[in-house]
XYZ file of C-alpha atoms in Angstrom:
396
model
C 7.762 -9.977 -44.096
C 10.005 -6.641 -43.914
C 9.786 -4.178 -41.347
C 11.763 -1.022 -40.283
C 11.261 0.024 -36.671
C 12.129 3.780 -36.774
C 11.869 6.763 -34.587
C 12.830 5.080 -31.231
C 15.660 4.763 -28.567
C 16.927 1.228 -28.297
C 18.106 -0.264 -25.402
C 19.467 -3.679 -24.901
C 21.838 -5.186 -22.399
C 24.899 -2.958 -23.714
C 23.733 -0.516 -26.440
C 21.721 2.602 -26.589
C 21.032 3.783 -30.075
C 18.375 5.765 -32.005
C 19.371 3.664 -35.191
C 16.161 2.082 -37.030
C 16.038 -1.573 -36.497
C 15.532 -3.676 -39.584
C 13.590 -6.891 -39.482
C 12.777 -9.897 -42.318
C 10.420 -12.552 -41.474
C 10.600 -12.013 -37.532
C 14.115 -11.848 -37.168
C 16.537 -8.713 -36.770
C 18.741 -8.225 -39.747
C 21.319 -5.982 -41.092
C 19.926 -2.832 -42.908
C 18.370 -3.274 -46.167
C 17.122 -1.126 -48.893
C 13.550 -0.101 -48.461
C 10.687 -0.833 -51.204
C 6.998 -0.725 -51.328
C 6.625 -4.156 -49.562
C 8.446 -2.706 -46.397
C 6.068 -1.777 -43.508
C 7.538 1.170 -41.553
C 6.705 1.178 -38.151
C 6.933 4.448 -36.074
C 7.869 3.879 -32.519
C 6.983 7.584 -31.462
C 10.255 8.276 -29.790
C 9.199 5.157 -27.384
C 12.107 3.007 -25.549
C 12.487 -0.210 -27.640
C 13.761 -3.024 -25.567
C 13.950 -6.875 -25.884
C 10.744 -8.269 -24.837
C 11.084 -9.449 -21.046
C 11.449 -13.131 -20.170
C 10.010 -14.499 -16.902
C 11.594 -17.776 -15.535
C 9.186 -18.273 -12.822
C 5.302 -17.900 -13.277
C 1.966 -19.799 -12.128
C -0.568 -19.873 -14.807
C -2.771 -22.405 -12.833
C -3.587 -24.604 -15.808
C -4.746 -27.177 -15.451
C -6.729 -27.659 -12.454
C -6.931 -24.085 -10.944
C -8.122 -22.159 -14.093
C -10.526 -20.020 -11.880
C -7.318 -18.201 -10.912
C -5.501 -18.021 -14.124
C -5.407 -20.086 -17.426
C -2.953 -20.016 -20.128
C -4.903 -17.513 -22.345
C -5.344 -14.984 -19.227
C -1.772 -15.591 -18.279
C -0.264 -15.031 -21.732
C -2.322 -11.769 -21.815
C -1.112 -10.566 -18.568
C 2.500 -11.421 -19.687
C 2.061 -9.490 -22.979
C 0.513 -6.141 -20.766
C 3.623 -6.612 -18.744
C 6.021 -6.536 -21.779
C 6.532 -10.402 -21.742
C 6.849 -12.623 -24.685
C 8.388 -15.771 -22.951
C 7.640 -17.662 -19.652
C 8.581 -20.711 -17.840
C 5.675 -22.107 -16.147
C 5.794 -23.975 -12.468
C 4.547 -27.520 -12.251
C 2.164 -27.258 -9.348
C -0.877 -27.623 -11.314
C -3.679 -30.419 -10.926
C -2.407 -32.945 -12.201
C 1.115 -31.950 -11.458
C 3.506 -32.055 -14.517
C 4.689 -35.299 -13.794
C 3.674 -37.166 -17.044
C 4.568 -36.433 -20.817
C 0.778 -36.224 -21.443
C 0.221 -33.334 -19.097
C 3.413 -31.723 -20.078
C 2.781 -32.040 -23.708
C -1.079 -31.042 -23.421
C 0.071 -27.514 -21.908
C 2.809 -27.122 -24.465
C 0.499 -27.838 -27.488
C -2.278 -25.574 -25.794
C 0.181 -22.764 -25.370
C 1.315 -22.971 -28.903
C -1.835 -22.827 -30.316
C -2.782 -19.684 -28.746
C 0.139 -18.253 -30.377
C 0.487 -15.316 -27.962
C 3.756 -15.814 -26.210
C 6.414 -18.476 -25.850
C 5.680 -21.051 -23.353
C 8.290 -23.300 -21.813
C 6.942 -25.936 -18.884
C 9.022 -27.225 -16.035
C 8.709 -31.065 -15.313
C 8.593 -32.161 -11.537
C 11.645 -33.321 -9.800
C 9.609 -35.740 -8.061
C 6.603 -37.693 -9.134
C 3.364 -35.574 -7.916
C 6.024 -33.795 -5.523
C 6.025 -36.968 -3.329
C 9.708 -35.724 -2.276
C 11.041 -39.365 -3.228
C 10.191 -40.762 -6.538
C 12.268 -40.104 -9.533
C 11.458 -42.955 -11.865
C 9.203 -40.562 -13.782
C 12.220 -38.731 -15.206
C 13.121 -41.550 -17.190
C 10.316 -40.938 -19.773
C 10.664 -36.751 -19.677
C 9.891 -35.335 -23.177
C 13.010 -34.282 -25.096
C 11.858 -30.654 -25.069
C 11.823 -30.279 -21.353
C 14.875 -27.962 -20.241
C 14.099 -27.417 -16.208
C 12.845 -29.549 -13.522
C 11.450 -28.041 -10.364
C 9.544 -29.048 -7.504
C 8.318 -25.327 -6.805
C 6.564 -24.615 -3.617
C 8.435 -27.708 -2.226
C 12.147 -28.107 -1.328
C 13.531 -31.617 -1.825
C 14.036 -32.386 1.863
C 15.581 -35.847 1.702
C 19.503 -35.562 0.930
C 19.913 -38.817 -0.955
C 16.872 -37.966 -3.234
C 18.199 -34.289 -4.255
C 21.939 -36.048 -4.966
C 20.215 -38.795 -7.155
C 17.941 -36.382 -8.797
C 20.969 -34.098 -9.406
C 22.796 -36.880 -11.169
C 19.725 -37.745 -13.049
C 19.220 -34.223 -14.243
C 22.964 -33.922 -15.498
C 22.664 -37.311 -17.125
C 19.635 -36.014 -19.032
C 20.797 -32.475 -19.799
C 17.996 -30.908 -17.466
C 18.615 -27.837 -15.297
C 17.347 -27.906 -11.839
C 15.224 -24.697 -10.788
C 14.880 -25.167 -7.147
C 12.515 -23.901 -4.517
C 14.773 -23.642 -1.018
C 12.908 -24.500 2.094
C 13.755 -27.104 4.891
C 10.418 -28.595 5.842
C 9.537 -28.159 9.601
C 12.483 -25.739 9.943
C 10.351 -23.032 7.930
C 7.692 -22.987 10.690
C 10.093 -22.143 13.077
C 13.019 -20.048 11.266
C 12.181 -19.541 7.364
C 15.457 -17.569 7.072
C 17.686 -20.828 8.284
C 15.096 -22.941 6.432
C 16.179 -21.224 2.996
C 19.864 -20.706 3.535
C 20.414 -24.247 5.036
C 18.987 -25.948 1.849
C 20.640 -23.285 -0.640
C 23.920 -24.177 0.889
C 23.462 -27.789 0.488
C 22.333 -27.428 -3.226
C 24.982 -25.176 -4.039
C 27.350 -27.900 -2.661
C 25.758 -30.583 -4.503
C 25.845 -28.706 -7.839
C 29.445 -27.633 -7.473
C 30.362 -31.365 -6.660
C 28.249 -33.080 -9.294
C 28.582 -30.376 -11.689
C 24.915 -30.386 -12.206
C 23.478 -26.947 -13.632
C 21.310 -25.657 -11.127
C 18.974 -22.312 -10.950
C 18.052 -20.993 -7.477
C 14.267 -19.607 -7.583
C 13.139 -16.491 -5.610
C 16.221 -15.920 -3.512
C 15.442 -13.676 -0.874
C 18.163 -13.622 2.056
C 21.593 -12.412 2.657
C 22.704 -15.605 3.646
C 21.544 -17.757 0.706
C 22.735 -15.000 -2.086
C 25.916 -15.060 -0.113
C 26.532 -18.758 -0.565
C 25.405 -18.637 -4.427
C 28.291 -15.946 -4.589
C 30.788 -18.210 -2.993
C 29.918 -21.398 -5.029
C 29.762 -19.145 -8.143
C 33.362 -17.992 -7.652
C 34.460 -21.566 -7.071
C 33.058 -22.761 -10.550
C 29.995 -24.255 -9.613
C 27.374 -24.065 -12.720
C 24.926 -22.278 -10.781
C 22.591 -19.317 -11.470
C 19.900 -17.398 -9.543
C 16.875 -15.211 -9.669
C 15.358 -12.441 -7.250
C 11.567 -10.974 -7.468
C 10.495 -7.417 -7.833
C 8.783 -7.794 -4.384
C 11.942 -8.674 -2.436
C 13.633 -5.843 -4.264
C 10.954 -3.648 -3.147
C 9.677 -4.358 0.223
C 11.120 -4.921 3.716
C 10.760 -4.995 7.382
C 7.709 -2.850 8.139
C 5.728 -4.640 5.526
C 6.992 -8.181 6.540
C 3.670 -8.930 8.593
C 1.061 -7.507 5.905
C 2.384 -9.373 2.830
C 1.790 -12.930 2.507
C 4.413 -14.563 0.478
C 6.840 -17.578 0.292
C 9.738 -17.003 0.784
C 8.485 -14.033 3.014
C 9.513 -10.425 2.598
C 12.613 -10.284 4.358
C 14.879 -7.300 6.351
C 16.199 -4.363 5.139
C 19.704 -5.869 5.260
C 18.589 -8.677 2.876
C 16.682 -6.406 0.413
C 19.886 -4.062 0.190
C 22.080 -7.160 -0.322
C 20.055 -8.538 -3.030
C 20.256 -5.125 -4.716
C 24.110 -4.990 -4.167
C 24.325 -8.891 -5.747
C 22.353 -7.316 -8.611
C 25.188 -4.527 -9.118
C 27.868 -6.910 -8.679
C 26.557 -9.438 -11.423
C 25.799 -12.243 -8.937
C 22.087 -12.035 -9.693
C 21.262 -13.387 -12.988
C 17.312 -12.767 -13.422
C 14.728 -11.229 -12.194
C 11.609 -13.269 -12.041
C 8.231 -12.574 -10.947
C 6.779 -15.755 -9.205
C 3.260 -14.556 -10.600
C 0.957 -16.276 -8.331
C -2.840 -15.692 -9.013
C -5.309 -16.276 -6.242
C -8.998 -15.579 -5.829
C -10.210 -13.103 -3.260
C -11.402 -15.616 -1.117
C -8.033 -17.672 -1.066
C -5.924 -14.306 -0.107
C -8.359 -13.524 2.448
C -7.638 -16.991 4.145
C -3.787 -16.471 3.797
C -2.749 -18.106 0.568
C 0.901 -16.815 -0.165
C 1.753 -15.002 -3.145
C 0.381 -12.350 -5.684
C 0.485 -11.421 -9.098
C 3.326 -9.343 -10.687
C 4.012 -9.978 -14.264
C 1.903 -7.009 -15.287
C 3.968 -4.414 -13.119
C 7.325 -6.076 -12.786
C 9.133 -3.747 -15.325
C 7.718 -0.660 -13.779
C 8.458 -1.736 -10.124
C 12.009 -2.584 -10.859
C 12.486 0.582 -12.961
C 11.599 2.544 -10.070
C 13.427 0.478 -7.488
C 16.480 -0.067 -9.403
C 17.039 2.439 -12.374
C 14.992 5.694 -11.591
C 16.958 5.368 -7.787
C 20.232 5.166 -9.375
C 21.214 1.782 -8.614
C 21.645 0.451 -12.059
C 21.391 1.368 -15.616
C 18.305 0.969 -17.855
C 20.965 -1.425 -19.785
C 21.797 -3.507 -16.608
C 17.930 -3.718 -15.916
C 17.382 -5.167 -19.683
C 20.281 -7.494 -18.978
C 18.483 -9.625 -16.130
C 14.883 -9.220 -17.407
C 15.604 -10.002 -20.851
C 19.376 -11.075 -22.284
C 20.184 -13.425 -19.256
C 17.001 -15.117 -19.001
C 16.681 -15.459 -22.533
C 20.141 -17.246 -22.549
C 19.162 -19.657 -19.760
C 15.850 -20.723 -21.481
C 17.877 -21.044 -24.695
C 15.750 -18.697 -26.770
C 16.949 -16.701 -29.677
C 15.897 -13.505 -27.901
C 16.912 -10.749 -25.592
C 19.382 -8.729 -27.636
C 19.042 -5.928 -30.614
C 21.233 -7.529 -32.915
C 21.024 -9.229 -36.303
C 20.021 -12.733 -36.063
C 17.832 -12.701 -32.983
C 14.160 -12.899 -32.880
C 12.209 -9.483 -33.288
C 10.301 -9.727 -29.712
C 10.243 -5.807 -28.666
C 8.399 -4.037 -26.031
C 7.793 -0.257 -26.658
C 7.978 1.779 -23.171
C 7.123 5.204 -22.283
C 9.622 5.637 -19.788
C 8.236 9.429 -18.820
C 5.051 8.148 -18.051
C 3.846 8.154 -14.444
C 0.547 6.598 -13.641
C -1.345 5.198 -10.724
C -2.100 1.447 -11.080
C -5.641 0.607 -10.644
C -7.594 -3.084 -10.533
C -9.309 -2.067 -13.709
C -5.788 -2.090 -15.340
C -5.081 -5.572 -14.441
C -5.536 -8.097 -17.385
C -4.997 -11.060 -15.280
C -8.201 -13.275 -14.106
C -6.953 -12.638 -10.637
C -6.974 -9.199 -8.853
C -4.329 -9.871 -5.962
C -1.664 -7.438 -6.948
C 0.515 -5.513 -4.333
C 0.881 -2.654 -6.598
C -2.879 -1.340 -6.947
C -2.802 2.639 -5.974
C 0.891 2.749 -6.525
C 2.422 5.551 -8.496
C 4.840 3.678 -11.174
C 6.837 4.853 -14.184
C 7.499 3.192 -17.604
C 4.280 2.352 -19.174
C 4.249 -0.492 -21.233
C 2.631 0.898 -24.984
C 3.078 -2.136 -27.309
C 4.714 -5.358 -27.585
C 5.922 -7.184 -30.611
C 6.818 -10.993 -30.948
C 8.604 -11.684 -34.184
C 7.628 -8.450 -35.553
C 3.996 -9.205 -34.973
C 1.943 -6.764 -32.900
C 0.458 -8.974 -29.792
C -0.259 -5.861 -27.566
C -1.241 -2.408 -27.751
C -2.287 0.044 -24.546
C -4.440 2.525 -25.892
């Protein structure tokens, strides 16, 4: 299959171009002679970017499919411009056995909508102590996480990092000291982040810090990065968007922080400390949200939110946003995508950057409707999404 994508404005982490993009069998290639078998795709002067990669989502499958499932989550991801996600393991049963892991991976592949990677739990069933299940971890696992829980026992985390390094796995960590978080969640995040930065540094264990939200935590990460620790980190759209006055109104874990924290996260994006933006897409039923369940869906509005907060505000360029929404997370997940150069997969998202729209509940593709952005005026509408050159989503 040969394709030429033309009449576009192409942006990746580095370039801005109006040149056509040539694709053969789902891979970007150097220009070739067009013949009768070549499909010409008119991009209608839209922005074409490498499709986004989300390193932190919850599709609730298996066990909680009344909130979301692999199919609805994948379709929600496509509507937000994503073709790759990393699923967290707090399902029922948890992803602590090869059987559960392989079932999720196979069903995701069978859907043929997006690329799905699945974490394995650090401790068996999130019990905070058992690591023996990692001895039978499937070879295709890339990341381990007890997301929703910090590993509170210092010795267990020390041994877990040694085991992860030996197995070639990367930790992706939810940082929260139990008990302390009920009293002071800022200290709870900072303290565990400092411990795990130090462990990662001393043990040389690749470690990724999830949904970093405080000035203290991101400053510790910056310090240990400069020492040479093999660490990376992500922030969320909602921690970049909200602060102070919304703190009591929005139930999420980690919570909405101060304006000083928010501005620090943005400055750390500008200085290159932040590696990725991830959504922590967390579907819940209305009844659960009414009872205070933490989190909300966000994969469908992540680009528009970040485009407004970071690019239209003048904080960073669109190229820099693509770097932390596409290029860097693709590299961290070891995917051959995230750049618009020959040899990379033709995963493209077409965006109308000038389209201003009010987001409504009727726009939501996810099975759950617990979005923070309902009623908000956003910019940058996702119009089409291609995976390896095949149209997977179109917004009419």
